[in-house]
């Protein structure tokens, strides 16, 4: 028997187009447009052939369009030509777009003919005096010719460490960081997903994550591999739970992979309870991107007992996910949900950083699973690791380090910057970012622990802790609550927030997470009395 070694992510879509040519691959525009696997693959072949005729190989290509079946087709077409992509929606702030254009330096930009960004793009290149990249209109792609010979030759020149995409995320400075991910990493991740969750041609995804957010690769490439169907709806719909759940019922959605903030909102509005009977097709609830409070998760688990609920954990730099936890046992509302165990072909290592007084260099003390409760920084090794930050070697060297357990060969680890510990079940529990671990009144405090306790309050719908000289707590509820009194018997006095503020709702980032930067700004205003 001949074993085919998977080395090109494009093999997924090509094989599905052959096996299920007439099956619907992607549904968008809120259920009004569909494309089959054969149609999507042909669209990609047309774009791929055209990019090859332009003489491009292993070059950066920027896709600037709203999330749609065409964007998924562009990703596949760029892949077929053995180039790599980055993606932004058309609502990207101009300053962010300009910084990305400078760093990424795309050779081609794919846009809509009436894109609102065309003026900004032209102005940037005119101001800098550099040549404007080739602009391709997405509407023209169906007119391009397919050249199977060129596509075949390009597949032969491909290797699995060629870049697939660059995902731009912002650090604390606000400067875009381009996380580089190769084919091999996404293939490894997609193979694990398909095995662990049993995705198949019967799986129906409802996508929530923007395509410029790493969670979306789960939806996109699992669909390509398994022959599943992927639904795309307007992001504004997620502010209307009844509308979304009606859609899920009508289209027999089986799997959702959402950020916790959205799941919490649905639970807090009683939508889960009201519409649970209509969601009997739903079998998998997967979440990632920020901590999932058990109080709201318990709502989903109570009313949809047929569903498996899985917490996935991982930063962008390790191809979306490196740990997973199926929530099977019961959890109190104020408990922290574990991030669980390492994904296949991945190793998670805990180290306590300690400064060597003699050399001034940081050393790392290894923490084993037997050291229950001992907190350390989480490091990751394996195929999932990013190849580093695009055009930023200094930043790459700062967080991708040699395995401190040995120096015998190159063995890179990624420092997640998250504080974790093993619990008595051998599961990993994440207490938040190391930069959210503060030293206050001589005590080390993890803000995530405060959030977990506050989340357990029966009337709190959501909360977030930030720090700026003082601890600040922001929460949402139907009315003001005396949380200082509530926390008095649950936390040491030094951990009780100085400023506690109720909000009507949290601001969110483009990815749907709580906007903590805005909260920190608000805390500064409170601290200064403005």
Short mmCIF file of C-alpha atoms in Angstrom, two decimals:
data_model
loop_
_atom_site.label_atom_id
_atom_site.label_comp_id
_atom_site.label_asym_id
_atom_site.label_seq_id
_atom_site.Cartn_x
_atom_site.Cartn_y
_atom_site.Cartn_z
CA UNK A 1 0.00 0.00 0.00
CA UNK A 2 1.36 3.40 -0.98
CA UNK A 3 1.30 5.95 1.82
CA UNK A 4 0.93 9.54 0.65
CA UNK A 5 2.78 12.00 2.82
CA UNK A 6 0.73 15.15 3.26
CA UNK A 7 2.95 18.16 2.67
CA UNK A 8 0.78 20.75 0.93
CA UNK A 9 -2.39 22.12 2.49
CA UNK A 10 -3.85 22.46 -1.02
CA UNK A 11 -4.23 18.67 -1.15
CA UNK A 12 -7.23 18.99 1.17
CA UNK A 13 -9.32 21.13 -1.15
CA UNK A 14 -8.23 19.28 -4.32
CA UNK A 15 -9.20 15.91 -2.85
CA UNK A 16 -12.53 17.16 -1.52
CA UNK A 17 -13.33 18.70 -4.91
CA UNK A 18 -12.74 15.28 -6.48
CA UNK A 19 -14.64 13.31 -3.83
CA UNK A 20 -17.57 15.70 -3.28
CA UNK A 21 -17.61 18.00 -6.34
CA UNK A 22 -21.26 19.04 -6.00
CA UNK A 23 -21.40 19.29 -2.21
CA UNK A 24 -21.77 22.79 -0.76
CA UNK A 25 -18.47 23.94 0.72
CA UNK A 26 -19.19 27.50 1.82
CA UNK A 27 -22.42 29.40 2.46
CA UNK A 28 -22.24 33.17 2.93
CA UNK A 29 -24.31 36.37 2.78
CA UNK A 30 -26.42 35.02 5.63
CA UNK A 31 -27.43 31.88 3.79
CA UNK A 32 -28.17 33.41 0.38
CA UNK A 33 -25.04 32.36 -1.57
CA UNK A 34 -23.36 28.99 -1.88
CA UNK A 35 -20.36 27.49 -3.62
CA UNK A 36 -19.53 23.82 -4.11
CA UNK A 37 -16.14 22.23 -3.59
CA UNK A 38 -15.66 21.95 -7.37
CA UNK A 39 -16.54 25.62 -7.88
CA UNK A 40 -14.32 26.78 -5.03
CA UNK A 41 -11.41 24.71 -6.31
CA UNK A 42 -11.85 26.04 -9.85
CA UNK A 43 -11.87 29.62 -8.56
CA UNK A 44 -8.65 28.87 -6.69
CA UNK A 45 -7.06 27.24 -9.74
CA UNK A 46 -7.82 30.33 -11.84
CA UNK A 47 -6.20 32.64 -9.31
CA UNK A 48 -3.28 30.27 -8.73
CA UNK A 49 -2.57 29.95 -12.44
CA UNK A 50 -2.65 33.73 -12.87
CA UNK A 51 -0.25 34.34 -9.99
CA UNK A 52 2.17 31.80 -11.47
CA UNK A 53 2.06 33.57 -14.86
CA UNK A 54 3.01 36.78 -13.03
CA UNK A 55 6.23 35.02 -12.04
CA UNK A 56 5.48 34.95 -8.32
CA UNK A 57 6.66 32.17 -6.00
CA UNK A 58 7.04 32.29 -2.21
CA UNK A 59 6.03 35.96 -2.27
CA UNK A 60 3.68 37.92 0.05
CA UNK A 61 0.14 38.58 -1.18
CA UNK A 62 -2.37 40.71 0.71
CA UNK A 63 -6.11 40.00 0.59
CA UNK A 64 -8.16 43.09 1.51
CA UNK A 65 -11.80 42.08 1.44
CA UNK A 66 -14.70 41.32 3.77
CA UNK A 67 -15.01 37.70 4.91
CA UNK A 68 -16.66 35.68 2.13
CA UNK A 69 -16.43 32.54 0.03
CA UNK A 70 -14.22 34.53 -2.35
CA UNK A 71 -11.71 35.19 0.44
CA UNK A 72 -11.56 31.45 1.20
CA UNK A 73 -11.03 30.87 -2.52
CA UNK A 74 -8.25 33.47 -2.60
CA UNK A 75 -6.46 31.75 0.27
CA UNK A 76 -6.63 28.47 -1.66
CA UNK A 77 -5.51 30.08 -4.93
CA UNK A 78 -2.51 31.76 -3.32
CA UNK A 79 -1.63 28.39 -1.81
CA UNK A 80 -1.83 26.66 -5.21
CA UNK A 81 0.70 29.16 -6.59
CA UNK A 82 3.04 28.51 -3.62
CA UNK A 83 2.85 32.06 -2.37
CA UNK A 84 1.64 33.13 1.08
CA UNK A 85 -1.07 35.49 2.23
CA UNK A 86 -2.13 37.96 4.89
CA UNK A 87 -5.71 39.13 5.23
CA UNK A 88 -7.53 42.21 6.47
CA UNK A 89 -11.16 43.22 6.24
CA UNK A 90 -12.00 46.57 4.65
CA UNK A 91 -12.67 48.14 8.05
CA UNK A 92 -8.98 47.92 9.01
CA UNK A 93 -7.85 51.29 10.49
CA UNK A 94 -5.75 53.25 8.02
CA UNK A 95 -2.77 53.56 10.39
CA UNK A 96 -2.71 49.79 10.89
CA UNK A 97 -2.98 49.18 7.15
CA UNK A 98 -0.08 51.52 6.43
CA UNK A 99 2.14 49.84 9.04
CA UNK A 100 1.28 46.43 7.64
CA UNK A 101 2.01 47.49 4.06
CA UNK A 102 5.41 48.71 5.22
CA UNK A 103 6.25 45.45 7.05
CA UNK A 104 4.64 42.90 4.73
CA UNK A 105 5.57 44.65 1.45
CA UNK A 106 3.05 42.66 -0.65
CA UNK A 107 3.78 41.98 -4.29
CA UNK A 108 0.05 41.68 -5.05
CA UNK A 109 -3.01 43.12 -3.33
CA UNK A 110 -6.38 41.49 -4.02
CA UNK A 111 -9.32 43.87 -3.57
CA UNK A 112 -12.86 44.52 -4.70
CA UNK A 113 -13.29 46.98 -7.58
CA UNK A 114 -15.16 49.43 -5.36
CA UNK A 115 -12.95 48.94 -2.28
CA UNK A 116 -12.85 51.90 0.07
CA UNK A 117 -9.17 51.15 0.71
CA UNK A 118 -7.90 51.86 -2.81
CA UNK A 119 -7.32 55.55 -2.07
CA UNK A 120 -5.38 54.75 1.13
CA UNK A 121 -3.23 52.20 -0.68
CA UNK A 122 -2.37 54.61 -3.49
CA UNK A 123 -1.63 57.42 -1.04
CA UNK A 124 0.73 55.22 0.98
CA UNK A 125 2.86 54.20 -2.00
CA UNK A 126 2.82 57.71 -3.44
CA UNK A 127 3.97 59.18 -0.14
CA UNK A 128 6.76 56.65 0.36
CA UNK A 129 7.88 56.86 -3.25
CA UNK A 130 7.76 53.08 -3.67
CA UNK A 131 6.19 51.13 -6.49
CA UNK A 132 2.53 50.24 -6.18
CA UNK A 133 2.02 46.45 -5.98
CA UNK A 134 -0.04 44.66 -8.61
CA UNK A 135 -3.71 45.22 -7.83
CA UNK A 136 -6.05 42.36 -8.69
CA UNK A 137 -9.82 42.78 -8.59
CA UNK A 138 -11.53 39.75 -7.12
CA UNK A 139 -14.35 40.16 -9.66
CA UNK A 140 -11.86 39.40 -12.46
CA UNK A 141 -10.66 36.07 -11.05
CA UNK A 142 -13.41 33.98 -12.75
CA UNK A 143 -12.12 35.26 -16.13
CA UNK A 144 -8.58 33.94 -15.61
CA UNK A 145 -7.53 30.75 -17.40
CA UNK A 146 -6.61 27.52 -15.62
CA UNK A 147 -3.23 26.03 -16.51
CA UNK A 148 -3.02 22.56 -14.96
CA UNK A 149 0.58 22.07 -16.13
CA UNK A 150 1.76 25.19 -14.32
CA UNK A 151 -0.16 24.22 -11.21
CA UNK A 152 1.33 20.72 -11.26
CA UNK A 153 4.87 22.05 -11.66
CA UNK A 154 4.33 24.46 -8.79
CA UNK A 155 3.12 21.62 -6.54
CA UNK A 156 6.32 19.75 -7.29
CA UNK A 157 8.47 22.70 -6.20
CA UNK A 158 6.60 23.07 -2.90
CA UNK A 159 7.99 21.92 0.47
CA UNK A 160 6.06 21.72 3.72
CA UNK A 161 8.03 24.47 5.49
CA UNK A 162 7.01 27.02 2.83
CA UNK A 163 4.93 29.79 4.36
CA UNK A 164 1.15 29.49 4.20
CA UNK A 165 0.13 32.76 5.85
CA UNK A 166 1.26 35.68 7.97
CA UNK A 167 -1.19 36.77 10.65
CA UNK A 168 -0.70 40.28 11.96
CA UNK A 169 -1.36 40.84 15.64
CA UNK A 170 -0.43 43.80 17.82
CA UNK A 171 1.90 43.75 20.77
CA UNK A 172 1.89 46.12 23.73
CA UNK A 173 3.40 48.85 21.53
CA UNK A 174 0.59 48.65 18.99
CA UNK A 175 3.06 47.79 16.25
CA UNK A 176 1.82 44.94 14.02
CA UNK A 177 3.63 41.64 14.56
CA UNK A 178 3.48 39.30 11.59
CA UNK A 179 3.28 35.71 12.84
CA UNK A 180 4.56 33.36 10.13
CA UNK A 181 2.93 29.94 9.83
CA UNK A 182 4.00 27.24 7.37
CA UNK A 183 2.03 24.47 5.64
CA UNK A 184 3.47 21.78 7.88
CA UNK A 185 2.14 23.45 11.03
CA UNK A 186 -1.42 23.86 9.74
CA UNK A 187 -1.46 20.32 8.31
CA UNK A 188 -0.33 18.94 11.67
CA UNK A 189 -3.01 20.97 13.48
CA UNK A 190 -5.77 20.05 11.01
CA UNK A 191 -4.94 16.35 11.22
CA UNK A 192 -5.19 16.48 15.02
CA UNK A 193 -8.47 18.39 14.90
CA UNK A 194 -10.05 15.93 12.49
CA UNK A 195 -8.98 12.99 14.62
CA UNK A 196 -9.92 14.47 17.99
CA UNK A 197 -13.31 15.88 16.96
CA UNK A 198 -14.27 13.48 14.19
CA UNK A 199 -14.98 16.15 11.58
CA UNK A 200 -16.51 14.68 8.42
CA UNK A 201 -18.57 15.57 5.37
CA UNK A 202 -21.57 15.65 7.72
CA UNK A 203 -20.08 18.40 9.90
CA UNK A 204 -21.67 21.85 9.55
CA UNK A 205 -19.65 24.77 10.93
CA UNK A 206 -20.96 28.23 11.79
CA UNK A 207 -17.96 30.51 11.64
CA UNK A 208 -17.68 33.38 14.13
CA UNK A 209 -13.98 34.27 13.98
CA UNK A 210 -12.87 36.87 11.40
CA UNK A 211 -10.60 35.40 8.75
CA UNK A 212 -7.75 37.60 10.01
CA UNK A 213 -8.03 35.90 13.43
CA UNK A 214 -6.20 32.58 13.85
CA UNK A 215 -9.28 30.75 15.18
CA UNK A 216 -10.70 30.86 11.65
CA UNK A 217 -8.13 28.39 10.31
CA UNK A 218 -9.95 25.67 12.26
CA UNK A 219 -13.15 26.36 10.32
CA UNK A 220 -11.52 26.88 6.92
CA UNK A 221 -9.03 24.02 6.71
CA UNK A 222 -11.18 21.51 8.57
CA UNK A 223 -13.85 22.19 5.94
CA UNK A 224 -11.34 21.71 3.12
CA UNK A 225 -10.05 18.44 4.59
CA UNK A 226 -13.26 16.77 5.77
CA UNK A 227 -15.66 17.92 3.06
CA UNK A 228 -17.68 19.78 5.69
CA UNK A 229 -19.87 22.83 5.07
CA UNK A 230 -18.87 26.24 6.41
CA UNK A 231 -21.46 28.95 7.05
CA UNK A 232 -20.52 32.65 7.16
CA UNK A 233 -22.97 35.19 8.58
CA UNK A 234 -22.76 38.92 9.21
CA UNK A 235 -20.69 39.59 12.34
CA UNK A 236 -23.38 42.05 13.52
CA UNK A 237 -25.76 39.12 13.89
CA UNK A 238 -23.85 37.96 16.97
CA UNK A 239 -25.42 40.88 18.84
CA UNK A 240 -28.79 39.21 18.16
CA UNK A 241 -28.68 35.71 19.70
CA UNK A 242 -32.22 34.80 18.63
CA UNK A 243 -31.35 35.48 15.00
CA UNK A 244 -28.18 33.41 15.15
CA UNK A 245 -29.84 30.46 16.88
CA UNK A 246 -32.71 30.48 14.40
CA UNK A 247 -30.11 30.32 11.63
CA UNK A 248 -28.30 27.47 13.38
CA UNK A 249 -31.54 25.51 13.64
CA UNK A 250 -32.57 26.10 10.02
CA UNK A 251 -29.16 25.12 8.65
CA UNK A 252 -28.56 22.17 10.99
CA UNK A 253 -25.29 23.50 12.42
CA UNK A 254 -23.39 20.77 14.26
CA UNK A 255 -20.21 22.59 15.35
CA UNK A 256 -19.34 26.06 16.60
CA UNK A 257 -15.89 27.41 17.43
CA UNK A 258 -16.47 30.80 19.06
CA UNK A 259 -14.65 33.14 21.42
CA UNK A 260 -15.89 32.94 25.03
CA UNK A 261 -17.21 36.52 25.01
CA UNK A 262 -19.84 35.55 22.43
CA UNK A 263 -20.79 32.36 24.28
CA UNK A 264 -21.12 34.36 27.51
CA UNK A 265 -23.34 36.96 25.85
CA UNK A 266 -25.67 34.25 24.54
CA UNK A 267 -25.84 32.66 28.00
CA UNK A 268 -26.40 35.98 29.79
CA UNK A 269 -29.34 36.89 27.55
CA UNK A 270 -31.07 33.56 28.31
CA UNK A 271 -30.91 32.74 24.60
CA UNK A 272 -29.40 29.32 25.28
CA UNK A 273 -32.27 28.34 27.55
CA UNK A 274 -34.94 29.72 25.19
CA UNK A 275 -33.63 28.11 22.00
CA UNK A 276 -31.99 24.90 23.26
CA UNK A 277 -34.86 22.73 22.01
CA UNK A 278 -34.24 24.01 18.47
CA UNK A 279 -30.53 23.17 18.54
CA UNK A 280 -30.61 19.39 18.71
CA UNK A 281 -28.30 19.17 15.67
CA UNK A 282 -25.57 20.99 17.61
CA UNK A 283 -23.06 18.47 18.92
CA UNK A 284 -19.80 20.37 19.50
CA UNK A 285 -19.18 23.65 21.30
CA UNK A 286 -15.53 24.66 21.04
CA UNK A 287 -14.03 27.89 22.35
CA UNK A 288 -10.66 29.61 22.46
CA UNK A 289 -9.03 33.01 22.68
CA UNK A 290 -9.70 34.07 26.29
CA UNK A 291 -10.76 32.43 29.58
CA UNK A 292 -14.22 30.85 29.54
CA UNK A 293 -16.08 31.46 32.84
CA UNK A 294 -17.63 28.29 34.19
CA UNK A 295 -20.83 30.08 35.19
CA UNK A 296 -21.79 30.77 31.57
CA UNK A 297 -20.36 27.47 30.35
CA UNK A 298 -22.56 25.67 32.86
CA UNK A 299 -25.58 27.27 31.18
CA UNK A 300 -24.61 25.80 27.82
CA UNK A 301 -23.85 22.41 29.39
CA UNK A 302 -27.14 22.33 31.29
CA UNK A 303 -29.42 23.13 28.37
CA UNK A 304 -27.48 21.33 25.62
CA UNK A 305 -26.41 18.08 27.31
CA UNK A 306 -25.89 16.38 23.93
CA UNK A 307 -22.93 18.69 23.20
CA UNK A 308 -19.28 18.18 24.02
CA UNK A 309 -17.77 21.41 25.33
CA UNK A 310 -14.07 21.86 24.70
CA UNK A 311 -11.68 24.56 25.86
CA UNK A 312 -8.85 25.08 23.37
CA UNK A 313 -5.83 27.11 24.35
CA UNK A 314 -2.98 28.59 22.41
CA UNK A 315 -1.43 31.82 21.17
CA UNK A 316 -1.20 32.73 17.49
CA UNK A 317 2.49 31.79 17.47
CA UNK A 318 1.74 28.08 17.82
CA UNK A 319 -0.80 27.69 14.99
CA UNK A 320 -3.84 28.53 17.06
CA UNK A 321 -3.92 25.71 19.61
CA UNK A 322 -1.47 23.68 21.71
CA UNK A 323 -3.73 22.45 24.55
CA UNK A 324 -7.28 21.17 24.88
CA UNK A 325 -9.72 20.23 27.60
CA UNK A 326 -13.05 18.44 27.23
CA UNK A 327 -15.27 19.72 30.05
CA UNK A 328 -16.73 16.48 31.40
CA UNK A 329 -16.75 16.79 35.19
CA UNK A 330 -18.77 19.38 37.09
CA UNK A 331 -17.28 22.80 37.90
CA UNK A 332 -18.41 25.43 40.36
CA UNK A 333 -19.21 28.82 38.89
CA UNK A 334 -16.11 30.41 40.43
CA UNK A 335 -13.65 27.69 39.42
CA UNK A 336 -11.10 28.20 36.65
CA UNK A 337 -11.66 25.88 33.70
CA UNK A 338 -8.44 23.98 32.92
CA UNK A 339 -6.70 24.27 29.57
CA UNK A 340 -5.97 20.57 30.02
CA UNK A 341 -3.40 18.64 28.04
CA UNK A 342 -1.03 18.99 25.11
CA UNK A 343 -2.36 18.38 21.61
CA UNK A 344 -0.79 15.53 19.64
CA UNK A 345 2.79 16.10 18.51
CA UNK A 346 3.13 18.96 20.97
CA UNK A 347 4.96 19.25 24.28
CA UNK A 348 4.09 21.75 27.00
CA UNK A 349 6.86 22.70 29.43
CA UNK A 350 6.62 24.74 32.62
CA UNK A 351 9.55 26.82 33.80
CA UNK A 352 9.97 29.19 36.69
CA UNK A 353 12.27 31.98 35.48
CA UNK A 354 14.95 32.97 37.97
CA UNK A 355 17.63 35.60 37.55
CA UNK A 356 21.19 34.42 38.17
CA UNK A 357 22.68 36.96 40.57
CA UNK A 358 26.20 36.26 39.32
CA UNK A 359 25.64 36.49 35.57
CA UNK A 360 22.50 38.62 35.52
CA UNK A 361 20.99 36.21 32.99
CA UNK A 362 17.63 34.51 33.31
CA UNK A 363 17.70 30.83 34.17
CA UNK A 364 14.76 28.44 34.07
CA UNK A 365 13.76 25.93 36.74
CA UNK A 366 11.72 23.07 35.31
CA UNK A 367 8.34 22.30 36.96
CA UNK A 368 7.01 18.74 36.76
CA UNK A 369 3.37 17.52 36.93
CA UNK A 370 4.08 16.17 40.40
CA UNK A 371 4.60 19.73 41.65
CA UNK A 372 0.88 20.43 41.95
CA UNK A 373 0.09 24.14 42.23
CA UNK A 374 3.62 25.34 41.45
CA UNK A 375 3.22 28.21 38.99
CA UNK A 376 5.49 28.86 36.05
CA UNK A 377 5.62 30.19 32.52
CA UNK A 378 4.28 27.93 29.79
CA UNK A 379 6.60 27.09 26.91
CA UNK A 380 5.63 25.09 23.82
CA UNK A 381 7.65 22.90 21.46
CA UNK A 382 6.62 21.00 18.38
CA UNK A 383 5.68 21.29 14.72
CA UNK A 384 3.04 23.89 15.57
CA UNK A 385 5.58 26.62 16.30
CA UNK A 386 5.63 29.68 14.10
CA UNK A 387 8.73 30.29 12.01
CA UNK A 388 9.02 33.64 13.80
CA UNK A 389 7.88 37.20 13.20
CA UNK A 390 7.92 38.50 9.66
CA UNK A 391 10.84 40.87 9.05
CA UNK A 392 11.54 41.12 12.79
CA UNK A 393 14.42 38.92 13.87
CA UNK A 394 14.96 40.73 17.18
CA UNK A 395 11.40 40.07 18.33
CA UNK A 396 11.67 36.48 17.14
CA UNK A 397 14.83 35.86 19.15
CA UNK A 398 13.20 37.33 22.26
CA UNK A 399 10.36 34.79 22.52
CA UNK A 400 11.57 31.75 20.57
CA UNK A 401 14.37 30.38 22.72
CA UNK A 402 16.61 27.34 22.93
CA UNK A 403 15.21 24.62 25.18
CA UNK A 404 16.93 25.34 28.52
CA UNK A 405 16.95 21.61 29.39
CA UNK A 406 19.80 21.05 26.93
CA UNK A 407 22.11 22.76 24.44
CA UNK A 408 23.02 19.79 22.27
CA UNK A 409 21.09 20.84 19.14
CA UNK A 410 18.64 23.46 17.98
CA UNK A 411 15.40 22.84 19.90
CA UNK A 412 13.19 25.89 19.84
CA UNK A 413 10.54 26.69 22.44
CA UNK A 414 7.96 29.46 22.34
CA UNK A 415 7.41 31.47 25.51
CA UNK A 416 3.63 31.97 25.69
CA UNK A 417 3.92 34.55 28.46
CA UNK A 418 1.11 32.78 30.35
CA UNK A 419 1.26 31.63 33.97
CA UNK A 420 0.10 28.04 34.46
CA UNK A 421 0.22 25.24 37.02
CA UNK A 422 -0.69 21.56 37.22
CA UNK A 423 -3.73 20.66 39.30
CA UNK A 424 -4.34 17.42 41.21
CA UNK A 425 -5.73 15.79 38.05
CA UNK A 426 -2.55 16.43 36.07
CA UNK A 427 -4.36 19.10 34.05
CA UNK A 428 -2.90 22.48 33.28
CA UNK A 429 -4.67 25.54 34.64
CA UNK A 430 -3.94 28.97 33.17
CA UNK A 431 -3.99 31.95 35.53
CA UNK A 432 -3.50 34.61 32.87
CA UNK A 433 -0.72 36.55 31.27
CA UNK A 434 2.58 37.06 33.04
CA UNK A 435 2.10 40.76 32.34
CA UNK A 436 -1.21 40.40 34.22
CA UNK A 437 0.67 39.04 37.21
CA UNK A 438 1.26 42.09 39.31
CA UNK A 439 3.25 42.86 42.40
CA UNK A 440 1.09 44.92 44.72
CA UNK A 441 1.79 45.76 48.36
CA UNK A 442 4.58 43.19 48.28
CA UNK A 443 2.34 40.39 47.04
CA UNK A 444 2.30 38.64 43.66
CA UNK A 445 -1.25 38.55 42.32
CA UNK A 446 -2.75 36.93 39.24
CA UNK A 447 -5.62 39.10 38.03
CA UNK A 448 -7.22 36.02 36.46
CA UNK A 449 -7.83 34.57 39.93
CA UNK A 450 -9.80 37.66 40.94
CA UNK A 451 -11.85 37.44 37.75
CA UNK A 452 -12.69 33.78 38.41
CA UNK A 453 -14.05 34.59 41.89
CA UNK A 454 -16.07 37.57 40.68
CA UNK A 455 -17.50 35.53 37.78
CA UNK A 456 -18.99 33.19 40.37
CA UNK A 457 -21.33 35.91 41.66
CA UNK A 458 -24.86 34.96 40.63
CA UNK A 459 -25.67 38.41 39.21
CA UNK A 460 -22.37 39.18 37.45
CA UNK A 461 -22.62 38.66 33.69
CA UNK A 462 -19.01 39.41 32.84
CA UNK A 463 -15.91 40.93 34.41
CA UNK A 464 -12.33 41.96 33.75
CA UNK A 465 -9.48 43.07 36.03
CA UNK A 466 -6.76 45.49 34.98
CA UNK A 467 -3.93 47.17 36.87
CA UNK A 468 -2.43 50.65 36.82
CA UNK A 469 -0.93 51.44 40.22
CA UNK A 470 -4.20 50.13 41.66
CA UNK A 471 -6.33 47.07 40.87
CA UNK A 472 -9.44 47.91 38.89
CA UNK A 473 -12.45 45.66 38.36
CA UNK A 474 -15.05 46.25 35.68
CA UNK A 475 -18.19 44.16 35.51
CA UNK A 476 -21.54 43.94 33.77
CA UNK A 477 -24.79 43.28 35.64
CA UNK A 478 -28.39 44.47 35.62
CA UNK A 479 -27.75 46.79 38.57
CA UNK A 480 -24.95 47.94 40.88
CA UNK A 481 -23.57 45.22 43.17
CA UNK A 482 -21.60 45.48 46.41
CA UNK A 483 -18.73 43.36 45.17
CA UNK A 484 -16.32 44.58 47.85
CA UNK A 485 -18.54 42.99 50.47
CA UNK A 486 -18.87 39.87 48.32
CA UNK A 487 -15.09 39.55 47.98
CA UNK A 488 -14.30 40.27 51.62
CA UNK A 489 -14.62 36.62 52.66
CA UNK A 490 -13.26 35.21 49.42
CA UNK A 491 -10.01 37.11 48.83
CA UNK A 492 -7.21 38.56 50.97
CA UNK A 493 -7.64 42.29 51.48
CA UNK A 494 -4.69 43.13 49.20
CA UNK A 495 -6.41 41.36 46.28
CA UNK A 496 -9.71 43.24 46.57
CA UNK A 497 -9.86 45.83 43.75
CA UNK A 498 -9.60 49.49 44.73
CA UNK A 499 -11.87 50.63 41.91
CA UNK A 500 -14.98 48.59 41.05
CA UNK A 501 -17.11 49.88 38.17
CA UNK A 502 -20.26 48.55 36.55
CA UNK A 503 -20.52 48.92 32.78
CA UNK A 504 -23.53 48.49 30.52
CA UNK A 505 -21.34 46.40 28.25
CA UNK A 506 -17.68 45.77 27.49
CA UNK A 507 -15.99 47.18 24.45
CA UNK A 508 -14.54 44.46 22.26
CA UNK A 509 -11.58 44.06 19.96
CA UNK A 510 -11.99 43.16 16.30
CA UNK A 511 -11.65 39.49 17.31
CA UNK A 512 -14.55 39.69 19.77
CA UNK A 513 -12.43 39.67 22.94
CA UNK A 514 -12.83 42.14 25.80
CA UNK A 515 -10.89 45.34 25.03
CA UNK A 516 -8.64 45.43 28.08
CA UNK A 517 -6.55 48.31 26.76
CA UNK A 518 -9.66 50.52 26.85
CA UNK A 519 -10.37 49.36 30.41
CA UNK A 520 -6.86 50.23 31.50
CA UNK A 521 -7.31 53.72 30.06
CA UNK A 522 -10.55 54.04 32.01
CA UNK A 523 -8.81 52.91 35.19
CA UNK A 524 -6.16 55.59 34.72
CA UNK A 525 -8.93 58.17 34.50
CA UNK A 526 -10.50 56.83 37.69
CA UNK A 527 -7.13 56.86 39.45
CA UNK A 528 -6.45 60.46 38.47
CA UNK A 529 -9.96 61.54 39.42
CA UNK A 530 -10.82 62.70 35.91
#
